[in-house]
CSV table of C-alpha atoms in Angstrom, one decimal:
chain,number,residue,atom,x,y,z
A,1,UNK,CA,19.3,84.5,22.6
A,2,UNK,CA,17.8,84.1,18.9
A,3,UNK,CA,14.5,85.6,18.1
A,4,UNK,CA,12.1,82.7,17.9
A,5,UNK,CA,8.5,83.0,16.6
A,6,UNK,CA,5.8,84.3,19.0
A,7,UNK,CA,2.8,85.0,16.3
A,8,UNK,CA,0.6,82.4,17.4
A,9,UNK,CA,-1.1,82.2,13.7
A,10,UNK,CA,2.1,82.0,12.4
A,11,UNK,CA,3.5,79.1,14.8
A,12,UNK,CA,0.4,76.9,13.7
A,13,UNK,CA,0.8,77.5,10.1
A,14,UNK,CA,4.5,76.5,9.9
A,15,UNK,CA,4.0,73.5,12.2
A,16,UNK,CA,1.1,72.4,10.1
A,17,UNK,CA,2.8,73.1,7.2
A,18,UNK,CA,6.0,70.7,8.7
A,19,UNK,CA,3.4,68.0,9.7
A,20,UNK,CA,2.2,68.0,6.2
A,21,UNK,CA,5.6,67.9,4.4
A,22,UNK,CA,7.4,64.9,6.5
A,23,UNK,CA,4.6,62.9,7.3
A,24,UNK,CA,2.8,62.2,3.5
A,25,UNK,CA,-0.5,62.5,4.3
A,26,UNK,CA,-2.0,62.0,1.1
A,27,UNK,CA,-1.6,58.7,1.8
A,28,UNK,CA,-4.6,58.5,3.8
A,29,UNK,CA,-8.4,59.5,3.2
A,30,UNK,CA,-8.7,63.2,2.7
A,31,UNK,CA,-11.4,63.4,5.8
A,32,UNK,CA,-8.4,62.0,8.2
A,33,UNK,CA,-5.6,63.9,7.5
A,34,UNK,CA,-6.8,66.7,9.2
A,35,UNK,CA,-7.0,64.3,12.2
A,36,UNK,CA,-4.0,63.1,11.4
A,37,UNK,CA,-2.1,66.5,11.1
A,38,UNK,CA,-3.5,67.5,14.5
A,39,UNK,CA,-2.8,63.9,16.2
A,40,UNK,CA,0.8,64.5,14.7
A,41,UNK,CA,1.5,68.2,16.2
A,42,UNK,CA,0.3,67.1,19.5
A,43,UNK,CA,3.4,65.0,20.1
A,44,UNK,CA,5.8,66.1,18.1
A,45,UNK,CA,6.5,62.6,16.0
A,46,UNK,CA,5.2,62.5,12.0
A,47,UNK,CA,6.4,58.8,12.6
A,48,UNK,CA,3.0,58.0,14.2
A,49,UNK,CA,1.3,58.5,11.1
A,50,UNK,CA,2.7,55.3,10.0
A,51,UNK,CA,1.0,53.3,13.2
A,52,UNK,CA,-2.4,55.0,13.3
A,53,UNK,CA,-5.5,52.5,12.6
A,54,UNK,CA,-9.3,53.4,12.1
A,55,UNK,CA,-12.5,52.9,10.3
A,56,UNK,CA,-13.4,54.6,7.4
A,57,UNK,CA,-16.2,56.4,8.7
A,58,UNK,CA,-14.3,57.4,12.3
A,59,UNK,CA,-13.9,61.4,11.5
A,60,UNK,CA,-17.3,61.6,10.1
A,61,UNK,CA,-19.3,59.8,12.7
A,62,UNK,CA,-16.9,61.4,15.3
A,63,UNK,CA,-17.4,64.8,14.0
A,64,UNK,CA,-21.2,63.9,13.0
A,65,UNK,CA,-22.1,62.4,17.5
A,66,UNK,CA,-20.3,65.9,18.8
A,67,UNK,CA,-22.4,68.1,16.4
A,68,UNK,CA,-25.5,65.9,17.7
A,69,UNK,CA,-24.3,67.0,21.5
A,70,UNK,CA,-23.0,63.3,22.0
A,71,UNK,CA,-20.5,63.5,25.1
A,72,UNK,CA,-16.9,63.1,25.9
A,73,UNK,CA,-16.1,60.4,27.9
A,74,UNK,CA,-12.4,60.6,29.3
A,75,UNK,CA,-10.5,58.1,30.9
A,76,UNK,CA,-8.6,61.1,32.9
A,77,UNK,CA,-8.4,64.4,34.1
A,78,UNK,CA,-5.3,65.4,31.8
A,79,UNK,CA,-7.9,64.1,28.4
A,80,UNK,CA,-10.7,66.5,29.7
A,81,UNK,CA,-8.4,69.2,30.4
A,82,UNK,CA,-7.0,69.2,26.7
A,83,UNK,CA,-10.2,69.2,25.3
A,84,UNK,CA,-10.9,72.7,24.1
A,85,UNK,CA,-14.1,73.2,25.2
A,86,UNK,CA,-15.1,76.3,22.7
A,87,UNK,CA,-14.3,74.2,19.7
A,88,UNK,CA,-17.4,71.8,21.0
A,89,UNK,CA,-20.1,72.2,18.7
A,90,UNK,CA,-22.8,71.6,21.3
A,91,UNK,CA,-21.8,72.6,24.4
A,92,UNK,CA,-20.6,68.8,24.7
A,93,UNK,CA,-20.5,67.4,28.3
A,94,UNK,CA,-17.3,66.1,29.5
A,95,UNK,CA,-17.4,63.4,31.7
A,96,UNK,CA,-14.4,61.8,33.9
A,97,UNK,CA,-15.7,59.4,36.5
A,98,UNK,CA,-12.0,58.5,37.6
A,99,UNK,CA,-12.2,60.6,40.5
A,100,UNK,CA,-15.7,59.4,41.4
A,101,UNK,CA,-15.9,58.5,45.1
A,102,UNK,CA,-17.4,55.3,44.6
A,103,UNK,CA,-14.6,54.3,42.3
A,104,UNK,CA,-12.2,52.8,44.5
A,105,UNK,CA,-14.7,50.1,46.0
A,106,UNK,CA,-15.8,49.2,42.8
A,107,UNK,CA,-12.7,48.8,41.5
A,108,UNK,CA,-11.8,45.8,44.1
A,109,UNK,CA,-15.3,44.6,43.5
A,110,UNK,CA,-14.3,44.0,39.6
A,111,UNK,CA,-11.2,42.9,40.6
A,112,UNK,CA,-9.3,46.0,38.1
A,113,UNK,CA,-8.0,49.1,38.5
A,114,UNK,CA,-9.2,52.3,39.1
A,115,UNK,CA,-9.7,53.1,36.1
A,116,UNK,CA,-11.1,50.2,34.4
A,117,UNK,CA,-13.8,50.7,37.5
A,118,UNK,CA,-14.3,54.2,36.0
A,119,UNK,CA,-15.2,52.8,33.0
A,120,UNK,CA,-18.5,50.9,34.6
A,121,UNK,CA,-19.6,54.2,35.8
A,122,UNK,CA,-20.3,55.5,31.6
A,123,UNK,CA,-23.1,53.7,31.3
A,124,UNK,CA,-26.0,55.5,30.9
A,125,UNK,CA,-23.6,58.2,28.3
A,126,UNK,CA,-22.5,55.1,26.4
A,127,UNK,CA,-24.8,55.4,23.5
A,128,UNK,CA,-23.3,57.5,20.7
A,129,UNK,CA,-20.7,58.9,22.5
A,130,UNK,CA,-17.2,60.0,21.7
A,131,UNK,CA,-14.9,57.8,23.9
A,132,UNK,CA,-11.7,59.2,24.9
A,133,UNK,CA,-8.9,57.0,26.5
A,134,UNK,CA,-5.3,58.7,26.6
A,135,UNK,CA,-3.8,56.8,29.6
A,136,UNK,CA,-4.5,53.6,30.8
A,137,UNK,CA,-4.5,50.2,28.5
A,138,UNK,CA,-7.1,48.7,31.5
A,139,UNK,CA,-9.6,51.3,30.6
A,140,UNK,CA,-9.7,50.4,27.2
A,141,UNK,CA,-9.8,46.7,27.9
A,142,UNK,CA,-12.5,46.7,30.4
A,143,UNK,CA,-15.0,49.1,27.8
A,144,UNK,CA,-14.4,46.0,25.4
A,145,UNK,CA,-15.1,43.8,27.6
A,146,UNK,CA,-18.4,45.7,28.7
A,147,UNK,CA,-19.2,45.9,24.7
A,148,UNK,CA,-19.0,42.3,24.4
A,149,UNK,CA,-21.3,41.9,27.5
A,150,UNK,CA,-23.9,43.7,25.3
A,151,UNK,CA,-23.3,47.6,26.7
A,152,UNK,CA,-25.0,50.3,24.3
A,153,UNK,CA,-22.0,51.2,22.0
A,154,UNK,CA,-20.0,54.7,21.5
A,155,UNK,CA,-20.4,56.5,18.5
A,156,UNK,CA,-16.4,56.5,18.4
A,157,UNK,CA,-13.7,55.1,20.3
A,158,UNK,CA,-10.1,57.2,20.3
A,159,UNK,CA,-7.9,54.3,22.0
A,160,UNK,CA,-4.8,56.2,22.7
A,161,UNK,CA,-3.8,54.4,26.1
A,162,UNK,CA,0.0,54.3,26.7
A,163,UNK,CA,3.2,52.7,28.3
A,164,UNK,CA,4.5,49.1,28.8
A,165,UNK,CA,2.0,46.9,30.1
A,166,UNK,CA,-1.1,46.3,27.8
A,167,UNK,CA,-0.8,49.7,26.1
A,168,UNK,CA,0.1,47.5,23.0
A,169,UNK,CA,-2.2,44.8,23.8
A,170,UNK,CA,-5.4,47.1,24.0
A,171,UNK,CA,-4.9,49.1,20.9
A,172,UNK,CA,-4.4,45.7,18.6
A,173,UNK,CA,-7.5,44.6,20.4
A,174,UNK,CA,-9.9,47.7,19.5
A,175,UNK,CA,-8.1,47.4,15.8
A,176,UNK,CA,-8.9,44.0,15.6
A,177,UNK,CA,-12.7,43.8,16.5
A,178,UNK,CA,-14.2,47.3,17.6
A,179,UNK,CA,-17.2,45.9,18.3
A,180,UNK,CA,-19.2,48.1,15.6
A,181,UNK,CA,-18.0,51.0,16.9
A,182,UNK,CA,-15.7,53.8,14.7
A,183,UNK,CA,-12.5,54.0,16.1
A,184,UNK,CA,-9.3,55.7,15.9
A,185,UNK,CA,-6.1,54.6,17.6
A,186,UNK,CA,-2.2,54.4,17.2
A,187,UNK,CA,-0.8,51.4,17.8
A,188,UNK,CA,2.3,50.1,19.8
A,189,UNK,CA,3.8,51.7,22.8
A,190,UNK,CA,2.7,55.2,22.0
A,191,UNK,CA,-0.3,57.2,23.0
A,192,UNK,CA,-0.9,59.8,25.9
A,193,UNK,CA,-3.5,62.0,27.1
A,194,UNK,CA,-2.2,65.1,24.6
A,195,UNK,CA,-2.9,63.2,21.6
A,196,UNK,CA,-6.6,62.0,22.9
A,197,UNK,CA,-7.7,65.6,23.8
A,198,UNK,CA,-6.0,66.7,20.1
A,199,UNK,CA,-8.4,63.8,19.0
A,200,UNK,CA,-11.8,65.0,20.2
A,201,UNK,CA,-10.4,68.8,19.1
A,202,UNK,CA,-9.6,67.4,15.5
A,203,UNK,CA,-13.3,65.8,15.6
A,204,UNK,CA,-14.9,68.9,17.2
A,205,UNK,CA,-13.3,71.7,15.2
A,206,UNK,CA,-14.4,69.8,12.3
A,207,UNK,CA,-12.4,69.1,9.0
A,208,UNK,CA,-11.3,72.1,7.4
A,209,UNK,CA,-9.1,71.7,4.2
A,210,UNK,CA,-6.6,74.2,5.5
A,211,UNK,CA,-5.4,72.6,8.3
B,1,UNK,CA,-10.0,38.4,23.9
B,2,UNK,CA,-7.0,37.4,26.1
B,3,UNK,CA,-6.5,37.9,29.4
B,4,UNK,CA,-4.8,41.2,30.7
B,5,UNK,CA,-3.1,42.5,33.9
B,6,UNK,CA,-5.4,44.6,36.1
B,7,UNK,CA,-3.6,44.4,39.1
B,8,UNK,CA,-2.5,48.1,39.4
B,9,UNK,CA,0.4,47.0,41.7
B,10,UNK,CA,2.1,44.2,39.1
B,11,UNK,CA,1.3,47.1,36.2
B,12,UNK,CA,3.5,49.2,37.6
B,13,UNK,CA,6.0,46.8,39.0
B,14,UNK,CA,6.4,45.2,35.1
B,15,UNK,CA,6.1,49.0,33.5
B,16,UNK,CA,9.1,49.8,35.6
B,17,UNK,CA,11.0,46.5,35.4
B,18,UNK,CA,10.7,47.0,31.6
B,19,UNK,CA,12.1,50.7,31.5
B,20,UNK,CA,15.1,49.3,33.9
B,21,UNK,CA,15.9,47.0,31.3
B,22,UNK,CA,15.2,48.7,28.2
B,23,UNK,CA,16.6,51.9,28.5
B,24,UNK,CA,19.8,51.3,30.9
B,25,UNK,CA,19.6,54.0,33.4
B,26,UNK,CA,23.3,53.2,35.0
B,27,UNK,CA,24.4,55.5,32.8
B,28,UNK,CA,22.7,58.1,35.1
B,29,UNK,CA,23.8,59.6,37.9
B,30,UNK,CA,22.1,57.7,40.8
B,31,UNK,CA,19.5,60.2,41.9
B,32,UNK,CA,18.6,61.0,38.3
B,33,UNK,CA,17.3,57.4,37.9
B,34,UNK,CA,13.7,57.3,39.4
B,35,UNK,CA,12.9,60.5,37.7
B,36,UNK,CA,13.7,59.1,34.6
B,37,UNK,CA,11.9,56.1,35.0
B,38,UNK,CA,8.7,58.1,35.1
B,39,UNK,CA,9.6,60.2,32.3
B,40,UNK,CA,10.1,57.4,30.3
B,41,UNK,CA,7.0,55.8,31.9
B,42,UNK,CA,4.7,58.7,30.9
B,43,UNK,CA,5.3,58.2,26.8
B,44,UNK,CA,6.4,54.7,26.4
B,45,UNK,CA,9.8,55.3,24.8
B,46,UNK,CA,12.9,54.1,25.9
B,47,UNK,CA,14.7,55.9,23.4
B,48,UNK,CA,13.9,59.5,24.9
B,49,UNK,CA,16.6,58.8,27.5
B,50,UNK,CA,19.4,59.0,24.8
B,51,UNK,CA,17.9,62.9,24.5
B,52,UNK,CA,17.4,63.9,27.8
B,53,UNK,CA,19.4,67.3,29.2
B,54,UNK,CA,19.5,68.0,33.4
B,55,UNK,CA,22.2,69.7,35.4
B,56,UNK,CA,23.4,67.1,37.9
B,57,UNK,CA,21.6,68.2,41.2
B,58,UNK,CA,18.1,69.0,39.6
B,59,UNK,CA,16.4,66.0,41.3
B,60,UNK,CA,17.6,67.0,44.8
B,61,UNK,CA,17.5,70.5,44.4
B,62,UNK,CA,13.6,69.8,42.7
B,63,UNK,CA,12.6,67.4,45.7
B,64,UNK,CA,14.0,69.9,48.1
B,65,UNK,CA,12.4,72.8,47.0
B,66,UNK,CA,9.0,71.5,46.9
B,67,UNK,CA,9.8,70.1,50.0
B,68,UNK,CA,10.2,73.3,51.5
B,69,UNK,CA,6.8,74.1,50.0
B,70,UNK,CA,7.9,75.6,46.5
B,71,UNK,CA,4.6,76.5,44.5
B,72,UNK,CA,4.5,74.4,40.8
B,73,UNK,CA,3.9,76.5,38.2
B,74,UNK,CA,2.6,75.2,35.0
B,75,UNK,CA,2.0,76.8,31.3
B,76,UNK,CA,-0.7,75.0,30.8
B,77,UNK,CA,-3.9,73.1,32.3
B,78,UNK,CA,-3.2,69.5,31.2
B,79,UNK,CA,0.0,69.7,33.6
B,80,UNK,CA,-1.7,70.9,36.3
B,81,UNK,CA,-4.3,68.0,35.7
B,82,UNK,CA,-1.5,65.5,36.1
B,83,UNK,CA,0.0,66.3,39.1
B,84,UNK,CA,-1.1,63.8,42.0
B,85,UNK,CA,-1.6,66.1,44.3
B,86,UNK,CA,-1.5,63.7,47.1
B,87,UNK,CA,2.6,63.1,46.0
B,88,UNK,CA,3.1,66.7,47.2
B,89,UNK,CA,4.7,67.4,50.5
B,90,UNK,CA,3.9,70.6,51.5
B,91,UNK,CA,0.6,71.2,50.1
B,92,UNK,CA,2.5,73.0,47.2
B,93,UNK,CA,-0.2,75.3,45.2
B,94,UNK,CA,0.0,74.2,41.5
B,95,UNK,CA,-0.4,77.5,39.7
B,96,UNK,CA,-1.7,77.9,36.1
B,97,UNK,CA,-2.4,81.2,34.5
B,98,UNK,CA,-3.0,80.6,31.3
B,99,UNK,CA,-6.4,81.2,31.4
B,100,UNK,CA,-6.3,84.1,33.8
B,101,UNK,CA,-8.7,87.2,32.2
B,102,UNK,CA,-5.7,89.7,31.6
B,103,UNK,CA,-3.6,87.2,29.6
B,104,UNK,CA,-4.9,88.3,26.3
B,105,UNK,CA,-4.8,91.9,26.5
B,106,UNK,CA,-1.1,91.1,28.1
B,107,UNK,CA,-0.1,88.9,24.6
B,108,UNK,CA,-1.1,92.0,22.6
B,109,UNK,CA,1.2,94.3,25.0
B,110,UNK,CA,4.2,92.4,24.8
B,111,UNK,CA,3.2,90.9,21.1
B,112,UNK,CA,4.1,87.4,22.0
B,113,UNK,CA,1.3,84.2,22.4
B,114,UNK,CA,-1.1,84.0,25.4
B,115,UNK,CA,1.2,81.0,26.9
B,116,UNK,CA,4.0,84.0,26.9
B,117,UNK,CA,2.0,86.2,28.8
B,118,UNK,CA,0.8,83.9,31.1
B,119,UNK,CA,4.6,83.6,32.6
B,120,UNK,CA,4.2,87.4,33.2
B,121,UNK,CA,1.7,86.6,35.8
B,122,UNK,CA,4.5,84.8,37.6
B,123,UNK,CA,6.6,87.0,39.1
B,124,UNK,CA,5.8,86.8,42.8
B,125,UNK,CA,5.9,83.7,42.6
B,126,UNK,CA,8.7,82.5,40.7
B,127,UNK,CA,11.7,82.9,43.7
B,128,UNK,CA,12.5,78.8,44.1
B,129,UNK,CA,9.6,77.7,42.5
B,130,UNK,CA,9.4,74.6,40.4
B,131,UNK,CA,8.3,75.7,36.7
B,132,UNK,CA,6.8,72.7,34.6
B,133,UNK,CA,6.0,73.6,31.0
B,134,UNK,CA,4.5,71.0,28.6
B,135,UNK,CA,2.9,72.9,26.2
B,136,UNK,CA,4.4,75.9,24.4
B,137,UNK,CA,7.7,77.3,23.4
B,138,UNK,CA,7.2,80.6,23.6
B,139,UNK,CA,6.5,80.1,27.8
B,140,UNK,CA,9.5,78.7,27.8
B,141,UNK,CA,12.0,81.2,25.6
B,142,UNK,CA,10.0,83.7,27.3
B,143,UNK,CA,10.7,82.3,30.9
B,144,UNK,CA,14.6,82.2,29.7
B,145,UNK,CA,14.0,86.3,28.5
B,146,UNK,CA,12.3,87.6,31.7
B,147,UNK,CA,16.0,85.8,34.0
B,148,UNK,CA,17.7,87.8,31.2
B,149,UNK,CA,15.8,91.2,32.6
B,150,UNK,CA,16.4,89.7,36.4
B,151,UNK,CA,13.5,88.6,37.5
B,152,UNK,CA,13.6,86.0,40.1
B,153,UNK,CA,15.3,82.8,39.7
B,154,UNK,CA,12.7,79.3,40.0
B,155,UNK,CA,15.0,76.0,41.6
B,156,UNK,CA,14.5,73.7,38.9
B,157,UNK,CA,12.7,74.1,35.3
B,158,UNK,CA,11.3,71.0,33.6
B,159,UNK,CA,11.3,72.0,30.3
B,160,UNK,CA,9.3,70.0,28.0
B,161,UNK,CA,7.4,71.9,25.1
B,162,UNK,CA,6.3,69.8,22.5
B,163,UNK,CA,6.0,70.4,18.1
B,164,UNK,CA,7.6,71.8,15.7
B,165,UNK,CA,8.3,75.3,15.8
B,166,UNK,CA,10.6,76.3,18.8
B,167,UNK,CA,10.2,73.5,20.9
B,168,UNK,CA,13.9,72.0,20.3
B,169,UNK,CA,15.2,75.6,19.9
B,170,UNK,CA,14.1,76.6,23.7
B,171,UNK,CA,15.0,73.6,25.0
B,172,UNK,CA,18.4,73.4,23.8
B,173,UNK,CA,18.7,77.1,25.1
B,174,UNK,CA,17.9,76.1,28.0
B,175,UNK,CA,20.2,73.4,27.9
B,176,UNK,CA,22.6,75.9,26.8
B,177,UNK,CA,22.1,78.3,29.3
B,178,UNK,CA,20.3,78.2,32.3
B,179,UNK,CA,20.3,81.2,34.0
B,180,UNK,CA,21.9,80.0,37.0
B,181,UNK,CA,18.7,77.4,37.6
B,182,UNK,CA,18.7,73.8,37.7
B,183,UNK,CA,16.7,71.8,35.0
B,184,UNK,CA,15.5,69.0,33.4
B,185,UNK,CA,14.9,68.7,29.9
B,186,UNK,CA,14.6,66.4,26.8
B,187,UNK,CA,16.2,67.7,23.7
B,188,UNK,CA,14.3,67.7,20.1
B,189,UNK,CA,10.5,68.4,19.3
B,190,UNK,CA,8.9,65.2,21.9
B,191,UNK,CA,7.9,66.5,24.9
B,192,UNK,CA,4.1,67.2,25.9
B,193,UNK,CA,2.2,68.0,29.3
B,194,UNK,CA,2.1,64.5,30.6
B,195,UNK,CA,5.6,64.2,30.4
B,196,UNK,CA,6.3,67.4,32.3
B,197,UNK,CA,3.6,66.2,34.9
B,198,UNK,CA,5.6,62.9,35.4
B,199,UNK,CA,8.6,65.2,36.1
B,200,UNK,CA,6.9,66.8,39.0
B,201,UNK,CA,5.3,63.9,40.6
B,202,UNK,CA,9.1,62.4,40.7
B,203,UNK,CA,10.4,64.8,42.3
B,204,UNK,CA,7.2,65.2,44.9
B,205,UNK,CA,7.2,61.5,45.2
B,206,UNK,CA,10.9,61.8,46.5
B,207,UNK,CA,13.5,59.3,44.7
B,208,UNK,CA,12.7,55.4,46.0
B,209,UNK,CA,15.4,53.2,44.9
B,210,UNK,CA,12.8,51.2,44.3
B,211,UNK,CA,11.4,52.6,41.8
């Protein structure tokens, strides 16, 4: 077998270094290329670079709610398990109601999935939080829903839901009108719980220069 | 905003009905098909069929093992957090040891990363387990070392580390050679946790022709 690189300094450094050289980041405003870089090494693809959408402000006022001890709201286990908890500035709570006993029932009540009833459960950790969505489109629809029905609004919303049905849909929809919030999201087909938790990581290691 | 699905059921009936058609699975030997499906499912990309590596019984010999109450062992916490548990069988113990206390002193010793060391912690349980890494190269290339040395073989390995530096080198070793075990991987840098999670639950979830 070939040696292969096992210095873990090392194996950041060159992969940040390949994100940087393929996927032109200078493209974009310096305070989300960092996101970028991490969003990009997360799944392996510089290509996303080229579908990712957001506010101005998103990595400022993302960065800004974790430092202010503003939760982490997760659509899923896998998101909250990503999430490198030393790297939050506050000892941020992370919260994922999916597997909430009361969800199922409200989920048939609502007339959605599970996890679209998950979403009903955020309430009272709405305001100013960092929204994390890295699996399912309904999720993401329903909290828009729910903001256009008057709920208090996230600081940030990372819409990375992904797959066939609605994955698309969701992310043009949060693009299109993200109901004052910030927002950060990728759009088309592609998304996934990996590149959510490397969101809230970007946001909560802050924005070095050298990454 | 327009309406959406949010009938779980018809999600996943149109998700799947979409993959079927999109990525034409009749290429595939038969029981390779449903597994897959939820690959392809778990990133929403077609395309990653065209890159995906197995040897041709690693579905049945996958199912059976965990079937006969194989442990899953993962490199990382993000699998482990996809697995449904209530696919599994045999109420197969999903293992993670990443963040076991001794793995850093253990990456010093063998001057390799913590995911590296982490497979040390493996041994007694590696004879016909099912090994699911998502994460990091270096778990896999040093997974492929340790069968080198002798240590006991696992049934199937899904092999799925994600990025830039090493991912598409292990994998094609892998590919290339491996070790008398069956496997399951997808050539190139894509990859990532949830697609190694998807892995699993196909083979736990058994192979429906209907799916």
């Amino acid at each position: 077998m070939r040696p292969y690189e096992t210095d873990p300094t090392a194996i950041y450094a060159q992969s940040f270094a390949i994100v940087r050289s393929e996927a032109r980041l200078d493209r974009f405003p310096a305070t989300m290329r960092p996101v970028m870089t991490r969003l990009i090494h997360a799944c392996g693809m510089v290509e996303v670079a080229d579908r990712l959408a957001f506010s101005p402000q998103a990595a400022e006022i993302g960065h800004a709610a974790l430092q202010a001890g503003a939760p982490v709201l997760c659509d899923c286990e896998m998101v909250g398990a990503g999430i490198i908890r030393r790297h939050l500035p506050s000892g941020n709570e992370v919260i994922v109601t999916l597997n909430d006993p009361n969800v199922p029932q409200l989920a048939q009540q609502i007339e959605n999935t599970r996890s679209a009833a998950a979403v009903e459960l955020w309430r009272d950790k709405l305001e100013g939080a960092v929204v994390a969505i890295g699996n399912a489109p309904t999720a993401l629809f329903h909290l828009l829903e729910l903001l256009d029905q008057g709920w208090p609004k996230p600081a940030v919303i990372l819409g990375f839901p992904v797959g066939f049905v609605g994955a698309a849909e969701s992310k043009a929809e949060l693009a299109r009108e993200p109901r004052g919030c910030d927002f950060i999201t990728l759009r088309g087909r592609r998304g996934g719980s990996a590149i959510a938790s490397a969101a809230v990581n970007a946001l909560a290691a802050g924005l070095p220069e050298d990454v």
